[in-house]
Amino acid sequence: MRRASSKSYGTAVIASSPWIVVSVGAGVMVVLLVIALGAYRGRGPASFDARPGPPEPTLALPDQWPSSATATAASPSRRASPTPSGRVTSRSTPEGPTPARSSRTPSPAPGGDEGAVLLLPPTASPLSGRYRVVDESRGGFVGEVLVSNASRDGRAWTARLAFPGGRLGSAWIEGAPQGTATRTDDGFTYRSGQDLAGGASLALRFYVQHAGSRPASCTVDGVACHGL
């Protein structure tokens, strides 16, 4: 009878106070957690089988970096070339710097002197003149030089005529602004007062006394006149 009463008393206490069971369980879990942490710390990093990784690649740097122009000239250019399968692959072909081309090279002077340059003669003037006699009289005659400009731009001009033993009476331009006439020992020189337009022509006329109607020389900007 006493044993039955003691068992019933303990069961009644547990049933009336369940927090005791919870506290005991929590205590057991704390103890187990402490034991587990101690075991983990005891192992340490040295206990793991750590293998070293591959070494980092190193690159030896040159003493001086090449300039951009040298690097560009030394770097090969890549050109595309078809393969038998129809695909296009690229290949490297070394190419050096392309020398600059000169559009105009002076001609060396004859004799092998590299420092001397042969000067080319100037091009002929696009101006020309045609001579004719307009009128003749006992005391003199009226002559004409038809000046023509074969270029596209307006140009000034100079006409020179020689009449040995003659004397210039007057000189004028038909239908255009007048220029300047200067007497010389054997003739005269006439300089235009206005540029002659490209593709145009004008007539220079003059009156000469005591000379034949055929001049000894006639030039327009150094070019001999036609019609003589």
Tab-separated table of C-alpha atoms in Angstrom:
chain	number	residue	atom	x	y	z
A	1	MET	CA	0.000	0.000	0.000
A	2	ARG	CA	2.842	2.446	0.663
A	3	ARG	CA	4.572	1.770	-2.735
A	4	ALA	CA	1.447	2.533	-4.622
A	5	SER	CA	0.977	5.708	-2.782
A	6	SER	CA	4.567	6.875	-3.471
A	7	LYS	CA	4.284	6.245	-7.234
A	8	SER	CA	1.080	8.084	-7.446
A	9	TYR	CA	2.609	10.997	-5.560
A	10	GLY	CA	5.543	11.377	-8.014
A	11	THR	CA	3.300	11.104	-11.019
A	12	ALA	CA	1.025	13.741	-9.617
A	13	VAL	CA	3.925	16.142	-9.044
A	14	ILE	CA	5.184	15.790	-12.641
A	15	ALA	CA	1.708	16.203	-14.011
A	16	SER	CA	1.147	19.318	-11.941
A	17	SER	CA	4.572	20.887	-12.835
A	18	PRO	CA	5.516	20.221	-16.540
A	19	TRP	CA	8.152	23.043	-16.562
A	20	ILE	CA	10.455	20.804	-14.613
A	21	VAL	CA	10.667	18.370	-17.544
A	22	VAL	CA	11.205	21.240	-19.995
A	23	SER	CA	14.005	22.724	-17.859
A	24	VAL	CA	15.763	19.394	-17.611
A	25	GLY	CA	15.588	18.891	-21.386
A	26	ALA	CA	16.889	22.381	-22.063
A	27	GLY	CA	19.807	21.812	-19.711
A	28	VAL	CA	20.731	18.597	-21.491
A	29	MET	CA	20.694	20.343	-24.881
A	30	VAL	CA	22.935	23.163	-23.587
A	31	VAL	CA	25.445	20.630	-22.289
A	32	LEU	CA	25.507	18.780	-25.613
A	33	LEU	CA	25.960	22.093	-27.511
A	34	VAL	CA	28.899	23.100	-25.330
A	35	ILE	CA	30.539	19.716	-25.896
A	36	ALA	CA	30.085	20.032	-29.675
A	37	LEU	CA	31.595	23.539	-29.808
A	38	GLY	CA	34.569	22.435	-27.788
A	39	ALA	CA	35.233	19.564	-30.141
A	40	TYR	CA	34.989	21.857	-33.222
A	41	ARG	CA	37.413	24.400	-31.778
A	42	GLY	CA	39.798	21.732	-30.804
A	43	ARG	CA	40.317	20.635	-34.398
A	44	GLY	CA	41.506	24.107	-35.667
A	45	PRO	CA	42.490	25.092	-39.234
A	46	ALA	CA	45.613	22.911	-39.154
A	47	SER	CA	43.555	19.749	-38.895
A	48	PHE	CA	42.005	20.273	-42.351
A	49	ASP	CA	43.740	18.819	-45.381
A	50	ALA	CA	44.285	22.152	-47.157
A	51	ARG	CA	46.075	22.017	-50.476
A	52	PRO	CA	47.849	25.107	-51.813
A	53	GLY	CA	46.401	26.575	-54.993
A	54	PRO	CA	48.361	27.096	-58.208
A	55	PRO	CA	50.840	30.003	-58.140
A	56	GLU	CA	49.757	33.247	-59.756
A	57	PRO	CA	51.350	33.868	-63.155
A	58	THR	CA	54.040	36.515	-63.216
A	59	LEU	CA	55.022	38.677	-66.202
A	60	ALA	CA	58.468	40.165	-66.623
A	61	LEU	CA	58.112	43.835	-67.579
A	62	PRO	CA	60.594	45.377	-70.051
A	63	ASP	CA	62.826	48.246	-69.002
A	64	GLN	CA	61.182	50.591	-71.519
A	65	TRP	CA	57.779	50.352	-73.054
A	66	PRO	CA	57.760	50.667	-76.873
A	67	SER	CA	56.243	53.794	-78.325
A	68	SER	CA	52.820	53.697	-79.951
A	69	ALA	CA	54.300	54.200	-83.428
A	70	THR	CA	56.778	51.286	-82.967
A	71	ALA	CA	54.074	49.030	-81.530
A	72	THR	CA	51.780	49.837	-84.431
A	73	ALA	CA	54.474	49.175	-87.019
A	74	ALA	CA	55.597	45.937	-85.348
A	75	SER	CA	52.154	44.489	-84.810
A	76	PRO	CA	51.122	42.215	-87.674
A	77	SER	CA	47.886	42.896	-89.466
A	78	ARG	CA	45.300	40.146	-89.639
A	79	ARG	CA	43.803	39.211	-92.974
A	80	ALA	CA	40.865	36.907	-93.553
A	81	SER	CA	41.385	33.834	-95.762
A	82	PRO	CA	38.796	31.183	-96.666
A	83	THR	CA	39.343	27.598	-95.538
A	84	PRO	CA	38.356	24.472	-97.520
A	85	SER	CA	35.282	24.126	-95.335
A	86	GLY	CA	34.015	27.525	-96.413
A	87	ARG	CA	34.816	29.256	-93.102
A	88	VAL	CA	36.855	32.391	-92.964
A	89	THR	CA	39.878	32.379	-90.670
A	90	SER	CA	42.319	35.173	-89.976
A	91	ARG	CA	46.058	34.975	-90.407
A	92	SER	CA	48.779	37.348	-89.343
A	93	THR	CA	51.045	38.893	-91.947
A	94	PRO	CA	53.860	41.179	-90.776
A	95	GLU	CA	53.807	44.525	-92.452
A	96	GLY	CA	56.260	47.345	-91.989
A	97	PRO	CA	55.475	51.075	-92.009
A	98	THR	CA	54.470	52.381	-95.440
A	99	PRO	CA	56.764	55.197	-96.593
A	100	ALA	CA	55.076	58.447	-97.520
A	101	ARG	CA	54.901	59.110	-101.230
A	102	SER	CA	55.792	62.488	-102.589
A	103	SER	CA	53.556	63.845	-105.310
A	104	ARG	CA	56.406	65.915	-106.747
A	105	THR	CA	60.091	65.027	-106.806
A	106	PRO	CA	62.625	67.598	-107.978
A	107	SER	CA	64.893	66.422	-110.775
A	108	PRO	CA	68.590	66.237	-109.857
A	109	ALA	CA	70.940	68.453	-111.829
A	110	PRO	CA	73.197	66.774	-114.390
A	111	GLY	CA	76.677	65.943	-113.141
A	112	GLY	CA	75.665	63.852	-110.100
A	113	ASP	CA	75.381	66.755	-107.633
A	114	GLU	CA	72.633	65.676	-105.231
A	115	GLY	CA	72.396	69.105	-103.591
A	116	ALA	CA	71.590	70.937	-106.834
A	117	VAL	CA	68.102	70.980	-108.333
A	118	LEU	CA	67.386	71.422	-112.005
A	119	LEU	CA	64.998	74.344	-112.576
A	120	LEU	CA	62.444	73.667	-115.294
A	121	PRO	CA	61.764	76.429	-117.817
A	122	PRO	CA	58.559	78.423	-117.250
A	123	THR	CA	55.498	77.449	-119.220
A	124	ALA	CA	54.543	79.536	-122.240
A	125	SER	CA	52.039	82.320	-121.794
A	126	PRO	CA	48.456	81.575	-122.882
A	127	LEU	CA	48.378	85.003	-124.550
A	128	SER	CA	49.115	85.352	-128.254
A	129	GLY	CA	49.065	88.094	-130.878
A	130	ARG	CA	48.351	88.283	-134.618
A	131	TYR	CA	49.774	91.149	-136.649
A	132	ARG	CA	48.218	92.860	-139.696
A	133	VAL	CA	48.214	96.189	-141.510
A	134	VAL	CA	44.906	98.055	-141.369
A	135	ASP	CA	45.730	101.109	-143.564
A	136	GLU	CA	48.740	102.616	-145.333
A	137	SER	CA	49.492	106.180	-146.433
A	138	ARG	CA	52.465	108.114	-147.805
A	139	GLY	CA	53.615	109.313	-144.398
A	140	GLY	CA	53.007	106.120	-142.403
A	141	PHE	CA	50.596	103.276	-141.760
A	142	VAL	CA	48.100	101.916	-139.216
A	143	GLY	CA	48.945	98.507	-137.856
A	144	GLU	CA	47.068	96.115	-135.522
A	145	VAL	CA	47.941	93.323	-133.088
A	146	LEU	CA	44.967	91.115	-132.166
A	147	VAL	CA	45.681	89.926	-128.585
A	148	SER	CA	43.914	86.685	-127.510
A	149	ASN	CA	43.741	84.941	-124.111
A	150	ALA	CA	43.475	81.139	-124.361
A	151	SER	CA	43.201	80.564	-120.598
A	152	ARG	CA	40.109	80.693	-118.379
A	153	ASP	CA	41.400	83.478	-116.129
A	154	GLY	CA	41.824	87.162	-116.817
A	155	ARG	CA	45.423	88.209	-117.521
A	156	ALA	CA	47.420	91.382	-117.975
A	157	TRP	CA	49.610	91.562	-121.085
A	158	THR	CA	52.469	93.484	-122.698
A	159	ALA	CA	53.108	93.949	-126.441
A	160	ARG	CA	56.470	95.005	-127.898
A	161	LEU	CA	57.052	96.036	-131.521
A	162	ALA	CA	60.242	97.169	-133.234
A	163	PHE	CA	60.281	99.393	-136.364
A	164	PRO	CA	63.891	100.379	-137.093
A	165	GLY	CA	64.049	104.060	-138.132
A	166	GLY	CA	60.325	104.570	-137.439
A	167	ARG	CA	58.504	106.756	-134.981
A	168	LEU	CA	55.338	105.950	-133.045
A	169	GLY	CA	52.613	108.541	-133.584
A	170	SER	CA	49.885	107.043	-131.325
A	171	ALA	CA	48.597	103.714	-129.954
A	172	TRP	CA	45.146	102.754	-128.677
A	173	ILE	CA	42.835	99.786	-127.935
A	174	GLU	CA	39.572	99.378	-129.826
A	175	GLY	CA	36.491	99.296	-127.524
A	176	ALA	CA	38.331	98.649	-124.205
A	177	PRO	CA	40.037	100.634	-121.421
A	178	GLN	CA	43.313	102.146	-122.602
A	179	GLY	CA	46.745	101.109	-121.401
A	180	THR	CA	50.147	102.805	-121.482
A	181	ALA	CA	52.437	103.174	-124.535
A	182	THR	CA	56.157	103.849	-124.117
A	183	ARG	CA	58.439	104.786	-127.055
A	184	THR	CA	61.771	102.992	-127.426
A	185	ASP	CA	64.745	103.595	-129.722
A	186	ASP	CA	63.452	101.265	-132.435
A	187	GLY	CA	59.728	100.960	-131.646
A	188	PHE	CA	57.384	100.970	-128.616
A	189	THR	CA	56.042	98.916	-125.699
A	190	TYR	CA	52.356	98.805	-124.802
A	191	ARG	CA	51.105	97.595	-121.370
A	192	SER	CA	47.436	96.745	-120.830
A	193	GLY	CA	45.316	98.914	-118.578
A	194	GLN	CA	42.848	96.116	-117.716
A	195	ASP	CA	43.167	92.321	-117.611
A	196	LEU	CA	42.025	90.498	-120.709
A	197	ALA	CA	39.226	88.064	-119.778
A	198	GLY	CA	39.684	84.350	-120.392
A	199	GLY	CA	38.785	83.311	-123.942
A	200	ALA	CA	38.490	86.953	-125.079
A	201	SER	CA	40.378	88.998	-127.670
A	202	LEU	CA	40.996	92.713	-128.310
A	203	ALA	CA	42.697	94.831	-131.005
A	204	LEU	CA	45.741	96.998	-130.256
A	205	ARG	CA	46.166	99.577	-133.042
A	206	PHE	CA	48.961	102.070	-133.632
A	207	TYR	CA	50.150	104.672	-136.143
A	208	VAL	CA	53.833	104.523	-137.128
A	209	GLN	CA	55.642	107.062	-139.329
A	210	HIS	CA	58.811	106.838	-141.436
A	211	ALA	CA	59.042	103.063	-141.384
A	212	GLY	CA	57.985	100.059	-143.361
A	213	SER	CA	54.767	98.255	-142.493
A	214	ARG	CA	56.561	95.045	-141.582
A	215	PRO	CA	58.018	95.175	-138.033
A	216	ALA	CA	61.430	93.762	-137.198
A	217	SER	CA	59.886	91.992	-134.203
A	218	CYS	CA	56.459	91.657	-132.587
A	219	THR	CA	55.791	89.831	-129.308
A	220	VAL	CA	52.950	89.513	-126.751
A	221	ASP	CA	54.237	88.436	-123.314
A	222	GLY	CA	57.401	87.213	-125.012
A	223	VAL	CA	55.566	85.060	-127.611
A	224	ALA	CA	56.153	85.999	-131.258
A	225	CYS	CA	53.159	87.332	-133.138
A	226	HIS	CA	51.545	85.415	-135.988
A	227	GLY	CA	50.914	86.889	-139.447
A	228	LEU	CA	54.404	88.179	-140.134
